[in-house]
mmCIF file of C-alpha atoms (C1' of nucleotides) in Angstrom:
data_model
loop_
_atom_site.group_PDB
_atom_site.id
_atom_site.type_symbol
_atom_site.label_atom_id
_atom_site.label_comp_id
_atom_site.label_asym_id
_atom_site.label_seq_id
_atom_site.Cartn_x
_atom_site.Cartn_y
_atom_site.Cartn_z
ATOM 1 C CA MET S 1 4.812 -7.655 32.758
ATOM 2 C CA ALA S 2 4.377 -6.362 29.322
ATOM 3 C CA VAL S 3 6.896 -6.569 26.171
ATOM 4 C CA LYS S 4 10.735 -7.149 27.542
ATOM 5 C CA LYS S 5 11.871 -3.727 25.800
ATOM 6 C CA HIS S 6 15.120 -4.528 26.388
ATOM 7 C CA ASP S 7 15.529 -7.771 24.835
ATOM 8 C CA VAL S 8 13.433 -7.236 21.895
ATOM 9 C CA GLU S 9 15.051 -3.996 21.174
ATOM 10 C CA ARG S 10 18.685 -5.175 21.781
ATOM 11 C CA ASN S 11 19.051 -8.113 19.561
ATOM 12 C CA PRO S 12 17.639 -6.831 16.325
ATOM 13 C CA ALA S 13 19.958 -3.613 17.105
ATOM 14 C CA GLN S 14 22.694 -5.811 17.865
ATOM 15 C CA PHE S 15 22.578 -7.952 14.856
ATOM 16 C CA LEU S 16 22.628 -4.388 12.835
ATOM 17 C CA GLN S 17 25.247 -3.356 14.878
ATOM 18 C CA GLU S 18 27.349 -6.652 14.132
ATOM 19 C CA ARG S 19 27.002 -6.485 10.704
ATOM 20 C CA GLY S 20 27.929 -2.891 10.332
ATOM 21 C CA PHE S 21 25.352 -0.997 10.304
ATOM 22 C CA ARG S 22 24.601 2.191 12.230
ATOM 23 C CA LEU S 23 22.726 2.636 15.229
ATOM 24 C CA THR S 24 20.778 5.571 15.302
ATOM 25 C CA PRO S 25 17.744 6.959 17.219
ATOM 26 C CA GLN S 26 15.500 6.712 14.205
ATOM 27 C CA ARG S 27 16.420 3.120 13.495
ATOM 28 C CA LEU S 28 15.763 2.086 17.124
ATOM 29 C CA MET S 29 12.517 3.776 16.938
ATOM 30 C CA ILE S 30 11.391 2.246 14.046
ATOM 31 C CA LEU S 31 12.622 -1.324 15.684
ATOM 32 C CA ALA S 32 10.659 -0.856 18.657
ATOM 33 C CA ALA S 33 7.414 -0.001 16.931
ATOM 34 C CA ILE S 34 7.258 -2.920 15.140
ATOM 35 C CA THR S 35 8.491 -5.322 17.854
ATOM 36 C CA GLU S 36 5.914 -3.621 19.905
ATOM 37 C CA SER S 37 3.047 -3.664 17.767
ATOM 38 C CA GLN S 38 0.812 -6.555 19.119
ATOM 39 C CA LYS S 39 -0.789 -6.769 15.127
ATOM 40 C CA HIS S 40 0.719 -6.331 12.042
ATOM 41 C CA ILE S 41 1.724 -2.604 11.328
ATOM 42 C CA SER S 42 1.799 -0.727 8.208
ATOM 43 C CA ALA S 43 4.656 2.237 7.431
ATOM 44 C CA GLU S 44 2.535 4.803 8.028
ATOM 45 C CA GLU S 45 1.517 3.604 11.441
ATOM 46 C CA ILE S 46 5.121 2.808 12.489
ATOM 47 C CA TYR S 47 5.617 6.528 11.457
ATOM 48 C CA ALA S 48 2.453 7.849 13.619
ATOM 49 C CA ARG S 49 4.063 6.147 16.647
ATOM 50 C CA VAL S 50 7.790 7.421 15.932
ATOM 51 C CA SER S 51 7.262 10.887 15.122
ATOM 52 C CA ALA S 52 4.396 11.300 18.130
ATOM 53 C CA GLN S 53 7.755 11.095 20.379
ATOM 54 C CA TYR S 54 10.378 12.029 17.381
ATOM 55 C CA PRO S 55 8.454 14.542 15.678
ATOM 56 C CA GLN S 56 11.318 15.547 13.271
ATOM 57 C CA VAL S 57 11.412 11.749 11.492
ATOM 58 C CA ASN S 58 10.564 11.760 8.088
ATOM 59 C CA ILE S 59 8.683 8.848 6.438
ATOM 60 C CA SER S 60 11.289 8.222 3.767
ATOM 61 C CA THR S 61 13.832 6.786 6.701
ATOM 62 C CA VAL S 62 10.845 4.893 7.854
ATOM 63 C CA TYR S 63 10.853 3.245 4.408
ATOM 64 C CA ARG S 64 14.447 2.981 4.362
ATOM 65 C CA THR S 65 14.506 1.377 7.625
ATOM 66 C CA LEU S 66 12.047 -0.820 6.930
ATOM 67 C CA ALA S 67 13.788 -2.231 3.514
ATOM 68 C CA LEU S 68 16.835 -2.553 5.773
ATOM 69 C CA LEU S 69 15.230 -4.688 8.105
ATOM 70 C CA LYS S 70 13.625 -6.819 5.454
ATOM 71 C CA GLU S 71 16.829 -7.382 3.723
ATOM 72 C CA GLN S 72 18.258 -8.628 7.284
ATOM 73 C CA GLY S 73 15.558 -10.541 8.031
ATOM 74 C CA LEU S 74 14.384 -9.267 10.838
ATOM 75 C CA VAL S 75 11.233 -8.413 9.577
ATOM 76 C CA THR S 76 8.657 -9.535 6.988
ATOM 77 C CA GLU S 77 6.018 -8.269 4.761
ATOM 78 C CA THR S 78 2.497 -9.458 4.666
ATOM 79 C CA ASP S 79 0.165 -7.926 1.799
ATOM 80 C CA LEU S 80 -3.767 -8.129 3.411
ATOM 81 C CA GLY S 81 -4.842 -6.868 0.110
ATOM 82 C CA GLU S 82 -5.416 -3.229 1.487
ATOM 83 C CA GLY S 83 -3.005 -1.804 -1.168
ATOM 84 C CA ARG S 84 0.070 -1.544 1.325
ATOM 85 C CA VAL S 85 1.835 -3.916 2.817
ATOM 86 C CA ARG S 86 2.000 -4.546 6.565
ATOM 87 C CA TYR S 87 4.877 -5.793 9.033
ATOM 88 C CA HIS S 88 6.347 -7.668 11.494
ATOM 89 C CA ALA S 89 8.868 -8.866 13.726
ATOM 90 C CA ALA S 90 10.445 -12.250 11.911
ATOM 91 C CA ASP S 91 11.004 -13.530 15.625
ATOM 92 C CA LYS S 92 7.513 -13.747 16.360
ATOM 93 C CA GLY S 93 7.044 -16.318 14.299
ATOM 94 C CA HIS S 94 5.002 -16.794 10.784
ATOM 95 C CA HIS S 95 1.107 -16.853 10.855
ATOM 96 C CA HIS S 96 -1.425 -16.433 8.633
ATOM 97 C CA HIS S 97 -4.604 -14.607 8.346
ATOM 98 C CA LEU S 98 -8.652 -14.958 7.520
ATOM 99 C CA VAL S 99 -9.998 -11.925 6.550
ATOM 100 C CA CYS S 100 -13.490 -11.335 6.785
ATOM 101 C CA GLN S 101 -14.414 -9.385 2.963
ATOM 102 C CA SER S 102 -17.971 -8.933 4.943
ATOM 103 C CA CYS S 103 -16.919 -6.946 8.519
ATOM 104 C CA GLY S 104 -13.253 -6.619 7.649
ATOM 105 C CA ALA S 105 -12.461 -8.631 10.975
ATOM 106 C CA ILE S 106 -9.201 -10.111 10.689
ATOM 107 C CA PHE S 107 -8.212 -13.664 12.391
ATOM 108 C CA ASP S 108 -4.779 -15.498 12.984
ATOM 109 C CA LEU S 109 -4.971 -19.195 11.097
ATOM 110 C CA ASP S 110 -2.702 -21.682 12.752
ATOM 111 C CA GLU S 111 0.510 -22.564 10.655
ATOM 112 C CA ALA S 112 -0.267 -26.261 10.988
ATOM 113 C CA LEU S 113 -3.270 -26.076 8.849
ATOM 114 C CA LEU S 114 -1.197 -25.131 5.751
ATOM 115 C CA GLU S 115 1.065 -28.057 6.075
ATOM 116 C CA PRO S 116 -0.698 -30.731 3.934
ATOM 117 C CA LEU S 117 -0.553 -27.865 1.288
ATOM 118 C CA GLU S 118 2.752 -27.027 1.341
ATOM 119 C CA ARG S 119 3.562 -30.881 1.557
ATOM 120 C CA SER S 120 1.403 -31.563 -1.587
ATOM 121 C CA LEU S 121 2.992 -28.769 -3.348
ATOM 122 C CA LEU S 122 5.904 -30.269 -2.660
ATOM 123 C CA ASP S 123 4.879 -33.883 -3.843
ATOM 124 C CA GLU S 124 2.976 -32.987 -6.720
ATOM 125 C CA TYR S 125 4.671 -29.723 -8.238
ATOM 126 C CA ASN S 126 8.107 -29.676 -6.687
ATOM 127 C CA PHE S 127 7.623 -26.308 -5.507
ATOM 128 C CA GLU S 128 9.055 -25.561 -2.487
ATOM 129 C CA ALA S 129 6.515 -22.824 -1.285
ATOM 130 C CA ASP S 130 7.596 -19.998 1.190
ATOM 131 C CA ILE S 131 4.020 -19.293 3.038
ATOM 132 C CA ARG S 132 5.415 -16.860 5.679
ATOM 133 C CA HIS S 133 2.284 -14.895 5.241
ATOM 134 C CA LEU S 134 -0.927 -15.782 3.489
ATOM 135 C CA ALA S 135 -4.251 -14.106 3.621
ATOM 136 C CA ILE S 136 -7.045 -15.948 2.802
ATOM 137 C CA PHE S 137 -9.956 -14.085 2.031
ATOM 138 C CA GLY S 138 -13.853 -15.290 2.515
ATOM 139 C CA ARG S 139 -16.371 -14.879 5.140
ATOM 140 C CA CYS S 140 -16.045 -15.146 8.711
ATOM 141 C CA SER S 141 -18.428 -17.466 11.002
ATOM 142 C CA ARG S 142 -20.405 -14.416 12.592
ATOM 143 C CA CYS S 143 -20.784 -13.166 9.290
ATOM 144 C CA ARG S 144 -22.451 -16.061 7.924
ATOM 145 C CA GLN S 145 -24.520 -16.538 10.341
ATOM 146 C CA ARG S 146 -26.326 -13.171 10.226
ATOM 147 C CA ALA S 147 -26.826 -13.756 6.594
ATOM 148 C CA ALA S 148 -27.735 -17.244 6.611
ATOM 149 C CA PRO S 149 -29.619 -17.547 3.418
ATOM 150 C CA ALA S 150 -26.871 -16.152 1.286
ATOM 151 C CA LYS S 151 -24.120 -18.443 0.071
ATOM 152 C CA GLY S 152 -21.621 -16.046 -2.090
ATOM 153 C CA GLN S 153 -21.340 -12.540 -2.239
ATOM 154 C CA GLU S 154 -20.598 -11.349 -5.625
ATOM 155 C CA VAL S 155 -22.636 -14.967 -7.239
ATOM 156 C CA ILE S 156 -24.092 -13.974 -11.005
ATOM 157 C CA ASP S 157 -27.508 -14.787 -10.509
ATOM 158 C CA ALA S 158 -29.179 -12.535 -8.881
ATOM 159 C CA HIS S 159 -32.934 -11.557 -9.580
ATOM 160 C CA PRO S 160 -33.763 -8.342 -7.234
ATOM 161 C CA MET P 1 -10.499 -22.668 -33.528
ATOM 162 C CA ALA P 2 -9.678 -19.742 -31.404
ATOM 163 C CA VAL P 3 -11.878 -18.211 -29.357
ATOM 164 C CA LYS P 4 -15.364 -18.229 -30.302
ATOM 165 C CA LYS P 5 -15.349 -14.144 -30.502
ATOM 166 C CA HIS P 6 -18.940 -14.216 -30.576
ATOM 167 C CA ASP P 7 -20.289 -15.810 -27.353
ATOM 168 C CA VAL P 8 -17.630 -14.336 -25.276
ATOM 169 C CA GLU P 9 -18.290 -10.798 -26.293
ATOM 170 C CA ARG P 10 -22.159 -11.138 -26.552
ATOM 171 C CA ASN P 11 -22.698 -12.844 -23.079
ATOM 172 C CA PRO P 12 -21.147 -10.528 -20.564
ATOM 173 C CA ALA P 13 -22.485 -7.993 -23.197
ATOM 174 C CA GLN P 14 -26.177 -9.099 -23.116
ATOM 175 C CA PHE P 15 -25.645 -9.595 -18.970
ATOM 176 C CA LEU P 16 -24.733 -5.784 -19.002
ATOM 177 C CA GLN P 17 -27.480 -4.718 -21.193
ATOM 178 C CA GLU P 18 -29.808 -6.596 -19.173
ATOM 179 C CA ARG P 19 -28.979 -4.581 -16.191
ATOM 180 C CA GLY P 20 -29.840 -1.743 -17.707
ATOM 181 C CA PHE P 21 -25.926 -0.479 -18.025
ATOM 182 C CA ARG P 22 -24.897 0.871 -21.767
ATOM 183 C CA LEU P 23 -23.046 -0.913 -24.327
ATOM 184 C CA THR P 24 -20.499 1.227 -25.332
ATOM 185 C CA PRO P 25 -17.826 0.719 -27.822
ATOM 186 C CA GLN P 26 -15.184 1.127 -25.120
ATOM 187 C CA ARG P 27 -17.231 -1.326 -22.743
ATOM 188 C CA LEU P 28 -17.103 -4.147 -25.324
ATOM 189 C CA MET P 29 -13.475 -3.634 -26.475
ATOM 190 C CA ILE P 30 -12.374 -3.856 -22.866
ATOM 191 C CA LEU P 31 -14.331 -6.593 -22.138
ATOM 192 C CA ALA P 32 -12.904 -8.275 -25.759
ATOM 193 C CA ALA P 33 -9.109 -7.626 -24.292
ATOM 194 C CA ILE P 34 -9.904 -9.485 -20.967
ATOM 195 C CA THR P 35 -11.909 -12.528 -22.693
ATOM 196 C CA GLU P 36 -8.994 -12.854 -25.107
ATOM 197 C CA SER P 37 -6.074 -12.714 -23.183
ATOM 198 C CA GLN P 38 -4.619 -16.075 -22.268
ATOM 199 C CA LYS P 39 -3.633 -14.850 -19.249
ATOM 200 C CA HIS P 40 -4.309 -12.880 -16.329
ATOM 201 C CA ILE P 41 -4.123 -8.679 -17.639
ATOM 202 C CA SER P 42 -3.838 -5.343 -16.114
ATOM 203 C CA ALA P 43 -5.350 -2.238 -16.608
ATOM 204 C CA GLU P 44 -2.485 -0.712 -18.011
ATOM 205 C CA GLU P 45 -2.510 -3.746 -20.622
ATOM 206 C CA ILE P 46 -5.940 -3.306 -21.416
ATOM 207 C CA TYR P 47 -5.270 -0.184 -22.100
ATOM 208 C CA ALA P 48 -2.484 -0.808 -24.344
ATOM 209 C CA ARG P 49 -4.413 -3.202 -26.413
ATOM 210 C CA VAL P 50 -7.729 -1.322 -26.409
ATOM 211 C CA SER P 51 -5.664 1.939 -27.949
ATOM 212 C CA ALA P 52 -4.081 0.093 -30.391
ATOM 213 C CA GLN P 53 -7.267 0.387 -32.194
ATOM 214 C CA TYR P 54 -9.002 3.215 -30.646
ATOM 215 C CA PRO P 55 -6.470 5.670 -29.809
ATOM 216 C CA GLN P 56 -8.995 7.945 -28.009
ATOM 217 C CA VAL P 57 -10.027 5.693 -25.169
ATOM 218 C CA ASN P 58 -8.603 6.741 -21.555
ATOM 219 C CA ILE P 59 -6.953 4.485 -19.247
ATOM 220 C CA SER P 60 -9.922 6.017 -16.611
ATOM 221 C CA THR P 61 -12.175 4.359 -18.790
ATOM 222 C CA VAL P 62 -10.775 1.216 -18.419
ATOM 223 C CA TYR P 63 -10.676 1.243 -14.504
ATOM 224 C CA ARG P 64 -14.318 2.129 -14.918
ATOM 225 C CA THR P 65 -15.010 -0.380 -16.729
ATOM 226 C CA LEU P 66 -13.026 -2.836 -14.888
ATOM 227 C CA ALA P 67 -14.848 -1.842 -11.679
ATOM 228 C CA LEU P 68 -18.065 -2.133 -13.142
ATOM 229 C CA LEU P 69 -16.941 -5.821 -14.255
ATOM 230 C CA LYS P 70 -15.692 -6.566 -11.144
ATOM 231 C CA GLU P 71 -19.068 -5.252 -9.132
ATOM 232 C CA GLN P 72 -21.237 -7.734 -11.729
ATOM 233 C CA GLY P 73 -19.009 -10.768 -11.295
ATOM 234 C CA LEU P 74 -17.624 -11.021 -14.701
ATOM 235 C CA VAL P 75 -14.195 -10.318 -13.804
ATOM 236 C CA THR P 76 -12.237 -11.266 -10.909
ATOM 237 C CA GLU P 77 -8.804 -10.130 -9.391
ATOM 238 C CA THR P 78 -5.654 -11.539 -9.114
ATOM 239 C CA ASP P 79 -2.615 -9.673 -6.473
ATOM 240 C CA LEU P 80 0.082 -11.831 -8.140
ATOM 241 C CA GLY P 81 2.434 -9.407 -5.451
ATOM 242 C CA GLU P 82 3.104 -6.794 -8.032
ATOM 243 C CA GLY P 83 1.720 -4.181 -6.765
ATOM 244 C CA ARG P 84 -0.690 -4.254 -9.396
ATOM 245 C CA VAL P 85 -3.685 -6.088 -9.857
ATOM 246 C CA ARG P 86 -4.453 -8.456 -12.547
ATOM 247 C CA TYR P 87 -7.919 -8.950 -14.131
ATOM 248 C CA HIS P 88 -9.257 -12.811 -15.469
ATOM 249 C CA ALA P 89 -13.122 -13.486 -16.848
ATOM 250 C CA ALA P 90 -14.662 -15.189 -14.317
ATOM 251 C CA ASP P 91 -16.266 -17.853 -16.522
ATOM 252 C CA LYS P 92 -13.185 -19.270 -17.537
ATOM 253 C CA GLY P 93 -13.123 -20.231 -14.041
ATOM 254 C CA HIS P 94 -11.083 -20.007 -10.909
ATOM 255 C CA HIS P 95 -7.487 -21.419 -10.722
ATOM 256 C CA HIS P 96 -4.470 -20.575 -8.745
ATOM 257 C CA HIS P 97 -0.610 -19.374 -8.963
ATOM 258 C CA LEU P 98 2.312 -20.631 -7.799
ATOM 259 C CA VAL P 99 5.094 -17.331 -8.280
ATOM 260 C CA CYS P 100 8.779 -18.345 -8.407
ATOM 261 C CA GLN P 101 10.616 -15.919 -6.186
ATOM 262 C CA SER P 102 13.603 -17.104 -7.800
ATOM 263 C CA CYS P 103 13.117 -16.906 -11.292
ATOM 264 C CA GLY P 104 9.345 -15.077 -11.684
ATOM 265 C CA ALA P 105 7.675 -17.926 -13.569
ATOM 266 C CA ILE P 106 4.218 -18.527 -12.757
ATOM 267 C CA PHE P 107 2.306 -21.703 -12.553
ATOM 268 C CA ASP P 108 -0.960 -22.910 -12.365
ATOM 269 C CA LEU P 109 -2.168 -24.486 -9.524
ATOM 270 C CA ASP P 110 -5.277 -27.156 -9.714
ATOM 271 C CA GLU P 111 -8.044 -25.945 -7.980
ATOM 272 C CA ALA P 112 -8.185 -29.435 -6.215
ATOM 273 C CA LEU P 113 -5.335 -28.926 -4.072
ATOM 274 C CA LEU P 114 -6.795 -26.151 -1.797
ATOM 275 C CA GLU P 115 -10.154 -28.471 -1.352
ATOM 276 C CA PRO P 116 -8.459 -29.898 1.498
ATOM 277 C CA LEU P 117 -7.753 -26.447 3.123
ATOM 278 C CA GLU P 118 -10.832 -25.208 2.305
ATOM 279 C CA ARG P 119 -12.611 -27.767 4.290
ATOM 280 C CA SER P 120 -10.363 -27.484 7.218
ATOM 281 C CA LEU P 121 -10.979 -23.913 7.625
ATOM 282 C CA LEU P 122 -15.088 -24.361 7.282
ATOM 283 C CA ASP P 123 -14.763 -27.603 9.937
ATOM 284 C CA GLU P 124 -12.337 -25.754 12.032
ATOM 285 C CA TYR P 125 -12.722 -22.102 11.868
ATOM 286 C CA ASN P 126 -16.152 -21.991 10.322
ATOM 287 C CA PHE P 127 -14.583 -19.509 7.999
ATOM 288 C CA GLU P 128 -16.082 -19.811 4.139
ATOM 289 C CA ALA P 129 -12.882 -19.005 2.232
ATOM 290 C CA ASP P 130 -13.712 -17.500 -1.467
ATOM 291 C CA ILE P 131 -10.720 -18.746 -2.393
ATOM 292 C CA ARG P 132 -10.568 -17.567 -6.050
ATOM 293 C CA HIS P 133 -7.104 -16.254 -6.962
ATOM 294 C CA LEU P 134 -4.533 -17.371 -4.967
ATOM 295 C CA ALA P 135 -0.763 -16.691 -4.862
ATOM 296 C CA ILE P 136 1.682 -18.650 -3.650
ATOM 297 C CA PHE P 137 5.460 -17.875 -3.444
ATOM 298 C CA GLY P 138 8.251 -20.222 -3.277
ATOM 299 C CA ARG P 139 10.875 -21.669 -5.194
ATOM 300 C CA CYS P 140 10.038 -23.623 -8.319
ATOM 301 C CA SER P 141 11.559 -26.884 -9.789
ATOM 302 C CA ARG P 142 13.805 -25.634 -11.802
ATOM 303 C CA CYS P 143 15.377 -22.948 -9.107
ATOM 304 C CA ARG P 144 15.530 -25.224 -6.753
ATOM 305 C CA GLN P 145 17.686 -27.816 -8.752
ATOM 306 C CA ARG P 146 19.911 -25.146 -9.750
ATOM 307 C CA ALA P 147 20.747 -23.811 -6.032
ATOM 308 C CA ALA P 148 20.316 -27.089 -4.225
ATOM 309 C CA PRO P 149 22.301 -26.323 -1.502
ATOM 310 C CA ALA P 150 20.129 -23.609 -0.009
ATOM 311 C CA LYS P 151 16.875 -24.438 1.809
ATOM 312 C CA GLY P 152 15.146 -20.641 2.496
ATOM 313 C CA GLN P 153 16.385 -17.399 0.936
ATOM 314 C CA GLU P 154 16.306 -14.510 3.752
ATOM 315 C CA VAL P 155 16.894 -17.295 6.798
ATOM 316 C CA ILE P 156 18.309 -15.663 9.688
ATOM 317 C CA ASP P 157 20.566 -17.898 10.802
ATOM 318 C CA ALA P 158 23.473 -16.643 8.496
ATOM 319 C CA HIS P 159 26.507 -17.202 10.258
ATOM 320 C CA PRO P 160 28.799 -16.157 7.047
ATOM 321 C "C1'" DT I 1 37.301 12.250 10.288
ATOM 322 C "C1'" DT I 2 35.036 9.884 7.504
ATOM 323 C "C1'" DG I 3 30.831 8.130 4.661
ATOM 324 C "C1'" DC I 4 26.782 6.238 6.259
ATOM 325 C "C1'" DG I 5 22.240 7.972 7.536
ATOM 326 C "C1'" DT I 6 18.855 11.473 7.361
ATOM 327 C "C1'" DG I 7 15.409 15.326 6.337
ATOM 328 C "C1'" DC I 8 13.429 17.620 3.265
ATOM 329 C "C1'" DA I 9 11.216 17.788 -1.467
ATOM 330 C "C1'" DA I 10 10.028 16.531 -5.431
ATOM 331 C "C1'" DA I 11 8.920 12.787 -8.599
ATOM 332 C "C1'" DC I 12 7.429 7.894 -9.316
ATOM 333 C "C1'" DG I 13 3.421 4.818 -10.786
ATOM 334 C "C1'" DG I 14 -1.046 2.883 -10.328
ATOM 335 C "C1'" DT I 15 -5.423 4.421 -9.341
ATOM 336 C "C1'" DT I 16 -9.484 7.876 -8.563
ATOM 337 C "C1'" DT I 17 -12.136 11.607 -9.140
ATOM 338 C "C1'" DG I 18 -14.812 16.152 -10.473
ATOM 339 C "C1'" DC I 19 -15.813 17.935 -14.419
ATOM 340 C "C1'" DA I 20 -18.243 19.109 -18.934
ATOM 341 C "C1'" DG I 21 -19.358 17.502 -23.072
ATOM 342 C "C1'" DG I 22 -21.209 13.500 -26.033
ATOM 343 C "C1'" DA I 23 -23.240 9.314 -26.944
ATOM 344 C "C1'" DA I 24 -26.935 5.370 -25.596
ATOM 345 C "C1'" DC I 25 -31.188 4.150 -25.123
ATOM 346 C "C1'" DG K 1 -34.623 14.151 -24.454
ATOM 347 C "C1'" DT K 2 -32.392 12.112 -20.896
ATOM 348 C "C1'" DT K 3 -29.459 10.005 -18.601
ATOM 349 C "C1'" DC K 4 -25.255 7.128 -18.407
ATOM 350 C "C1'" DC K 5 -20.687 7.312 -19.980
ATOM 351 C "C1'" DT K 6 -16.752 8.906 -21.306
ATOM 352 C "C1'" DG K 7 -12.480 12.338 -22.229
ATOM 353 C "C1'" DC K 8 -9.940 15.233 -20.168
ATOM 354 C "C1'" DA K 9 -7.101 16.773 -16.115
ATOM 355 C "C1'" DA K 10 -5.760 17.037 -11.694
ATOM 356 C "C1'" DA K 11 -5.397 15.083 -7.541
ATOM 357 C "C1'" DC K 12 -4.706 10.911 -4.951
ATOM 358 C "C1'" DC K 13 -2.149 7.787 -2.158
ATOM 359 C "C1'" DG K 14 1.864 4.936 -0.909
ATOM 360 C "C1'" DT K 15 6.129 4.767 -2.028
ATOM 361 C "C1'" DT K 16 11.030 6.221 -3.967
ATOM 362 C "C1'" DT K 17 14.593 8.985 -5.088
ATOM 363 C "C1'" DG K 18 18.588 13.105 -5.345
ATOM 364 C "C1'" DC K 19 20.787 15.547 -2.596
ATOM 365 C "C1'" DA K 20 23.094 18.309 0.642
ATOM 366 C "C1'" DC K 21 23.899 18.389 5.657
ATOM 367 C "C1'" DG K 22 24.869 16.122 9.963
ATOM 368 C "C1'" DC K 23 25.454 12.664 13.645
ATOM 369 C "C1'" DA K 24 28.017 7.670 14.929
ATOM 370 C "C1'" DA K 25 31.690 5.034 14.778
#
DNA sequence: TTGCGTGCAAACGGTTTGCAGGAAC
DNA sequence: GTTCCTGCAAACCGTTTGCACGCAA
């Protein structure tokens, strides 16, 4: 069944066109790379994908297109603490990540879990949280089991 | 009363020394800059402070020292989404930030508010969250009042 | 035909590295 | 006297920019 290629490509494309932006092959391919990607994708990865079928694209076009798509609300950014930002189609909905600091695994986190937090931020601080992509760092289930005795990784008590 | 300079300087310094690291003037001054800073401080800011009294320091020394201090658990990092990391003495305790995307203001957030989240991550995902510094983006009370009609800033439904 | 979007190359800002000389122990 | 730490300079990496050409509309 794969991805409904035409749908995912046509809607954002149409959206851009209606706004007066030109539909160039580069933009369409960049859009496709993002919407077809299962996970969050970085600018470099988009560039790699696109240039595989269209070698003359330039990385700066990728960045300019990403800026446009973000501006138009078609993609959102996530900072997973890697020193680089990742992108993701806005229509795929928001979700959050648990990033394991031991093994690097990334787990998706149900949005609902953050609702209580959002509510109390609103109630107690009158702060309207925009939690579209949140990365929470820590240690995953598997790594916890493997290293059961330890409780934290940079704890200051170490007496070797 | 100010900061108890000797205490804050001596403890981490002593700690480093006991671990076999040398106590150089550069390290002491960098340590002092961090512990004396009220708010989170960036590498560049540390460099500026230190080089004010010791012009020959190099920014690379700041980075190397920060890496050491982080490794030894004496400072922790926060990523406030500025494209640069900020540092903060570990013994000042953990706290979190509400970052207003409209006006840039940064508010401190009580650690207790995150406990329910941490607990449910542990319960439901067996994930041991290491939430030492979290930045939550959104819109602060004042900016919400000022722009009451809007509900989100990049919402996709816009029909101008 | 018009002007937006692109490729190119160079610059950016924050951070990291190799090296040789100098200081802490 | 060793060895670790530093300053220097250059490289790094992801990202941004100025410019002239070319293509979508």
